Structure formats: structure tokens, C-alpha cells
Tab-separated table of C-alpha atoms in Angstrom:
chain	number	residue	atom	x	y	z
Q	157	MET	CA	-25.009	-14.022	-0.116
Q	158	HIS	CA	-27.103	-12.418	-2.716
Q	159	ASP	CA	-30.846	-13.384	-2.563
Q	160	ASP	CA	-32.487	-14.497	-5.705
Q	161	ALA	CA	-34.157	-11.028	-6.677
Q	162	SER	CA	-30.752	-9.138	-6.412
Q	163	ALA	CA	-28.972	-11.813	-8.608
Q	164	ALA	CA	-31.547	-11.574	-11.116
Q	165	GLY	CA	-31.329	-7.577	-11.010
Q	166	GLY	CA	-33.997	-7.066	-8.816
Q	167	PRO	CA	-33.856	-4.716	-5.625
Q	168	ILE	CA	-30.862	-5.490	-3.606
Q	169	SER	CA	-30.865	-5.330	0.017
Q	170	PRO	CA	-29.170	-2.496	1.944
Q	171	LYS	CA	-26.266	-4.684	2.993
Q	172	ASP	CA	-25.710	-5.639	-0.440
Q	173	ALA	CA	-25.633	-1.808	-1.535
Q	174	ARG	CA	-23.117	-1.203	1.364
Q	175	ILE	CA	-20.810	-3.903	0.144
Q	176	THR	CA	-21.056	-2.480	-3.413
Q	177	GLU	CA	-19.877	0.873	-2.009
Q	178	ILE	CA	-17.151	-0.644	-0.112
Q	179	ILE	CA	-15.978	-2.403	-3.393
Q	180	SER	CA	-15.936	0.946	-4.765
Q	181	GLU	CA	-13.725	2.186	-1.906
Q	182	PHE	CA	-11.340	-0.327	-2.185
Q	183	SER	CA	-10.749	-0.054	-6.021
Q	184	GLU	CA	-9.654	3.734	-4.996
Q	185	ILE	CA	-7.342	2.597	-2.622
Q	186	PHE	CA	-5.800	-0.004	-4.924
Q	187	THR	CA	-5.438	2.786	-7.471
Q	188	PHE	CA	-3.767	4.891	-5.016
Q	189	ALA	CA	-1.547	2.425	-3.642
Q	190	ARG	CA	-0.478	1.282	-7.284
Q	191	THR	CA	0.404	4.910	-8.125
Q	192	ARG	CA	2.294	5.563	-5.046
Q	193	TRP	CA	4.165	2.286	-5.582
Q	194	ALA	CA	5.362	3.332	-8.668
Q	195	ARG	CA	6.515	6.754	-7.508
Q	196	TYR	CA	8.478	5.150	-4.871
Q	197	ALA	CA	10.150	2.871	-7.175
Q	198	GLU	CA	11.246	5.428	-9.206
Q	199	GLY	CA	12.557	7.446	-6.237
Q	200	VAL	CA	14.673	4.288	-5.308
Q	201	HIS	CA	15.873	4.180	-8.878
Q	202	PRO	CA	14.606	5.682	-11.952
Q	203	GLU	CA	14.480	2.578	-13.994
Q	204	LEU	CA	13.006	0.426	-10.909
Q	205	ARG	CA	9.449	-0.976	-11.603
Q	206	GLY	CA	6.618	-1.887	-9.077
Q	207	VAL	CA	7.774	-5.960	-8.945
Q	208	GLY	CA	11.575	-4.895	-8.864
Q	209	LEU	CA	10.774	-2.935	-5.752
Q	210	MET	CA	8.665	-5.758	-4.140
Q	211	VAL	CA	11.534	-8.087	-4.668
Q	212	LEU	CA	13.954	-5.466	-3.255
Q	213	GLN	CA	11.421	-4.779	-0.002
Q	214	LEU	CA	11.804	-8.400	0.525
Q	215	ILE	CA	15.247	-8.482	0.346
Q	216	LEU	CA	15.634	-5.621	2.782
Q	217	LYS	CA	13.106	-7.406	5.201
Q	218	LYS	CA	14.364	-10.856	5.034
Q	219	GLY	CA	17.958	-10.655	3.829
Q	220	PRO	CA	20.048	-12.466	3.140
Q	221	VAL	CA	17.674	-14.511	0.988
Q	222	THR	CA	18.042	-16.824	-1.935
Q	223	ALA	CA	16.156	-16.226	-5.153
Q	224	THR	CA	14.286	-19.492	-4.603
Q	225	GLU	CA	13.116	-18.214	-1.283
Q	226	ILE	CA	11.907	-15.011	-2.810
Q	227	SER	CA	10.088	-16.863	-5.683
Q	228	GLN	CA	8.273	-18.697	-2.989
Q	229	MET	CA	7.265	-16.192	-0.743
Q	230	LEU	CA	6.161	-14.073	-3.637
Q	231	ASP	CA	4.593	-16.851	-5.319
Q	232	MET	CA	6.418	-15.882	-8.530
Q	233	ASP	CA	7.939	-17.602	-11.293
Q	234	LYS	CA	11.858	-18.272	-10.324
Q	235	ALA	CA	13.025	-16.774	-13.747
Q	236	THR	CA	10.793	-13.652	-13.163
Q	237	VAL	CA	12.544	-13.140	-9.602
Q	238	SER	CA	15.980	-14.044	-11.328
Q	239	ARG	CA	15.678	-11.290	-13.873
Q	240	GLN	CA	14.344	-8.910	-11.131
Q	241	VAL	CA	17.501	-9.642	-9.014
Q	242	ALA	CA	19.519	-9.287	-12.046
Q	243	ASN	CA	18.107	-5.901	-12.638
Q	244	LEU	CA	18.661	-4.625	-9.048
Q	245	ARG	CA	22.311	-5.940	-8.861
Q	246	GLU	CA	22.936	-3.628	-12.134
Q	247	MET	CA	21.420	-0.847	-10.268
Q	248	ASP	CA	23.873	-1.397	-7.486
Q	249	LEU	CA	20.657	-2.024	-5.364
Q	250	VAL	CA	21.572	-5.725	-4.288
Q	251	VAL	CA	24.667	-7.729	-3.345
Q	252	ALA	CA	24.783	-11.325	-4.261
Q	253	GLU	CA	27.583	-13.622	-2.644
Q	254	PRO	CA	28.109	-17.446	-2.007
Q	255	ALA	CA	26.951	-18.641	1.134
Q	256	ALA	CA	29.508	-19.519	3.358
Q	257	GLU	CA	28.268	-23.242	4.115
Q	258	ASP	CA	27.348	-24.123	0.396
Q	259	LYS	CA	29.107	-21.961	-2.666
Q	260	ARG	CA	26.797	-23.040	-4.943
Q	261	VAL	CA	23.870	-21.141	-2.914
Q	262	THR	CA	23.673	-17.285	-3.565
Q	263	LEU	CA	22.365	-15.047	-1.104
Q	264	LEU	CA	21.134	-11.698	-1.559
Q	265	THR	CA	21.383	-8.787	0.580
Q	266	PRO	CA	20.504	-5.019	0.069
Q	267	SER	CA	23.480	-2.564	-0.760
Q	268	PRO	CA	24.149	0.100	1.410
Q	269	LEU	CA	22.425	2.509	-1.425
Q	270	ALA	CA	19.225	0.592	-1.341
Q	271	GLN	CA	19.154	0.854	2.395
Q	272	GLU	CA	19.839	4.685	2.353
Q	273	GLN	CA	17.016	4.784	-0.354
Q	274	PHE	CA	14.536	2.744	1.703
Q	275	VAL	CA	14.993	5.429	4.677
Q	276	LYS	CA	13.803	8.014	2.599
Q	277	ILE	CA	10.636	5.728	1.019
Q	278	ARG	CA	9.884	5.050	4.710
Q	279	ILE	CA	9.644	8.692	5.660
Q	280	ALA	CA	7.623	9.555	2.300
Q	281	TRP	CA	5.311	6.534	2.912
Q	282	ALA	CA	4.874	7.819	6.704
Q	283	GLU	CA	4.152	11.474	5.831
Q	284	SER	CA	1.650	10.334	3.310
Q	285	TYR	CA	-0.478	8.192	5.559
Q	286	HIS	CA	0.231	10.828	8.421
Q	287	GLU	CA	-1.403	13.567	5.864
Q	288	ARG	CA	-4.250	11.480	4.985
Q	289	PHE	CA	-5.126	10.509	8.818
Q	290	SER	CA	-4.158	14.071	10.107
Q	291	ASP	CA	-7.852	15.029	10.916
Q	292	TRP	CA	-8.740	11.597	12.303
Q	293	SER	CA	-9.414	10.790	15.778
Q	294	MET	CA	-7.803	8.051	17.671
Q	295	ASP	CA	-11.200	6.436	17.665
Q	296	ASP	CA	-11.602	6.904	14.120
Q	297	LEU	CA	-8.140	5.388	13.543
Q	298	GLU	CA	-8.725	2.300	15.707
Q	299	VAL	CA	-12.326	1.351	14.185
Q	300	LEU	CA	-10.620	1.416	10.731
Q	301	LYS	CA	-7.776	-0.753	12.187
Q	302	LEU	CA	-9.861	-3.240	13.584
Q	303	GLY	CA	-12.270	-3.427	10.379
Q	304	LEU	CA	-9.485	-4.013	8.469
Q	305	HIS	CA	-8.048	-6.363	10.671
Q	306	ARG	CA	-11.395	-8.486	10.607
Q	307	PHE	CA	-11.674	-8.155	6.891
Q	308	ASN	CA	-8.232	-9.428	6.295
Q	309	THR	CA	-8.292	-12.399	8.842
Q	310	ALA	CA	-12.116	-13.444	7.850
Q	311	SER	CA	-11.421	-15.133	4.622
Q	312	THR	CA	-11.927	-19.075	4.596
Q	313	ASP	CA	-10.196	-19.371	1.053
Q	314	PRO	CA	-6.939	-20.968	1.003
Q	315	ALA	CA	-5.860	-18.794	-1.966
Q	316	VAL	CA	-5.904	-15.929	0.342
Q	317	ASP	CA	-2.790	-17.245	1.985
Q	318	GLY	CA	-0.639	-15.786	-1.080
Q	319	PRO	CA	2.382	-13.665	-1.345
Q	320	ALA	CA	1.050	-10.869	0.599
Q	321	ALA	CA	0.130	-12.876	3.619
Q	322	ARG	CA	3.424	-14.829	3.681
Q	323	CYS	CA	5.318	-11.563	3.709
Q	324	SER	CA	3.289	-9.574	6.011
Q	325	ARG	CA	3.198	-12.409	8.779
Q	326	GLU	CA	5.965	-10.551	10.809
Q	327	GLN	CA	5.128	-7.563	12.914
Q	328	ASN	CA	7.456	-5.298	11.166
Q	329	HIS	CA	6.798	-4.781	7.573
Q	330	GLY	CA	9.346	-3.560	4.946
Q	331	LEU	CA	7.644	0.051	4.400
Q	332	GLU	CA	6.745	0.641	7.989
Q	333	ALA	CA	6.458	4.055	9.266
Q	334	PRO	CA	9.321	5.194	11.703
Q	335	PRO	CA	8.136	5.876	14.939
Q	336	ARG	CA	6.766	9.898	15.240
Q	337	SER	CA	7.998	12.109	18.146
Q	338	GLU	CA	4.484	13.625	18.706
Q	339	PRO	CA	2.640	12.202	21.503
Q	340	ASP	CA	-0.330	9.816	20.587
Q	341	ALA	CA	0.676	9.813	17.034
Q	342	PRO	CA	-1.115	7.334	14.626
Q	343	ALA	CA	0.777	4.710	13.499
Q	344	ALA	CA	0.942	4.326	9.834
């Protein structure tokens, strides 16, 4: 917490200054990720945008899945998800079929084209991270991993259990890096 002096514009503690620097670094990470995400979406299909890529990634990871399940996992309005699914179907990236047990329920699965495109994205994603971490030691990578894990699990705010937390609870993420053949290669 900030003391009264720093809250009033007075001198700030070294810890507060360091936290401010970390916030700045996170801002740069978010900008980098947003830019890359947009490029990956365009790589899948020229008309695909970030939200559509998120929905598609979830279908690839969890499918067959319903639009209602997607809206719950991503904490999105069902109408928004339905529009994204309709767009993905028009782009031939998603297949919709009635559930065998209840024909009123529509199950969404990735098309072969989507699966093929995501292999390319996974490779690009992995290459991007491997390039950025190329001169990091295993110890550096371990410190970063442990620090990020500690940061990600430290919140007591119930709002933090949002879409990202729900979608990433499983070990395998939709855009994880493929295994590398090099010995002691860092994981992306």
C-alpha cells in the first residue's frame, strides 16, 4: 500500500517506484501481445479479428462446444459470441452440427482449415517467444516463470476469476508452443 506521503504526491518508497516500473513493463507486454494477436488473426483469415480469434481458439481447445458454453467461458454476451460464430462459419473455420442427443443443441468444432491454420500460428507464436528468449539462461527463464506464476495466483479479487482464468485452467493452452527438438530448449 502507499503511505500518506506518496498518495499526496510526496516522496515514494523504492518499492512503490519499482512497482510503477513493473506496471510500465506490463503495458509494453500488453501492447506487444495485442499487436501480435491481430497479426495472428489475419494470418488465419484476412477478415478475422481478435475477438473472433479468441472464440476460434476456444473452439479448437474445447470443441465440440456450444455458443452458450463459449459465452460463459469468455464472459461475453451470447449475441456477441453468436455473431463471431456466424463469421467463423462464413470463413469456413468452424463447423456447426446438431448434437446427437438433442437436435436443438448446436455443437461447434473447428474445421480442417482452422486446424491447419492454427498449426502455423503455434509455430509462429513459438518462434516469436524463442527469439525473444534466445539469450536468456535457464535460470533467467525459471525466475520469470516463477514470478509470473506467483503474480497470477496472488490475487484475492474474485473478479480475477474471469475469462482468462477459466480458459487457462487446463495444462494445454490453445496456442502453446510445439515441443522443440533442441536439448534444454525453453518452453514458450
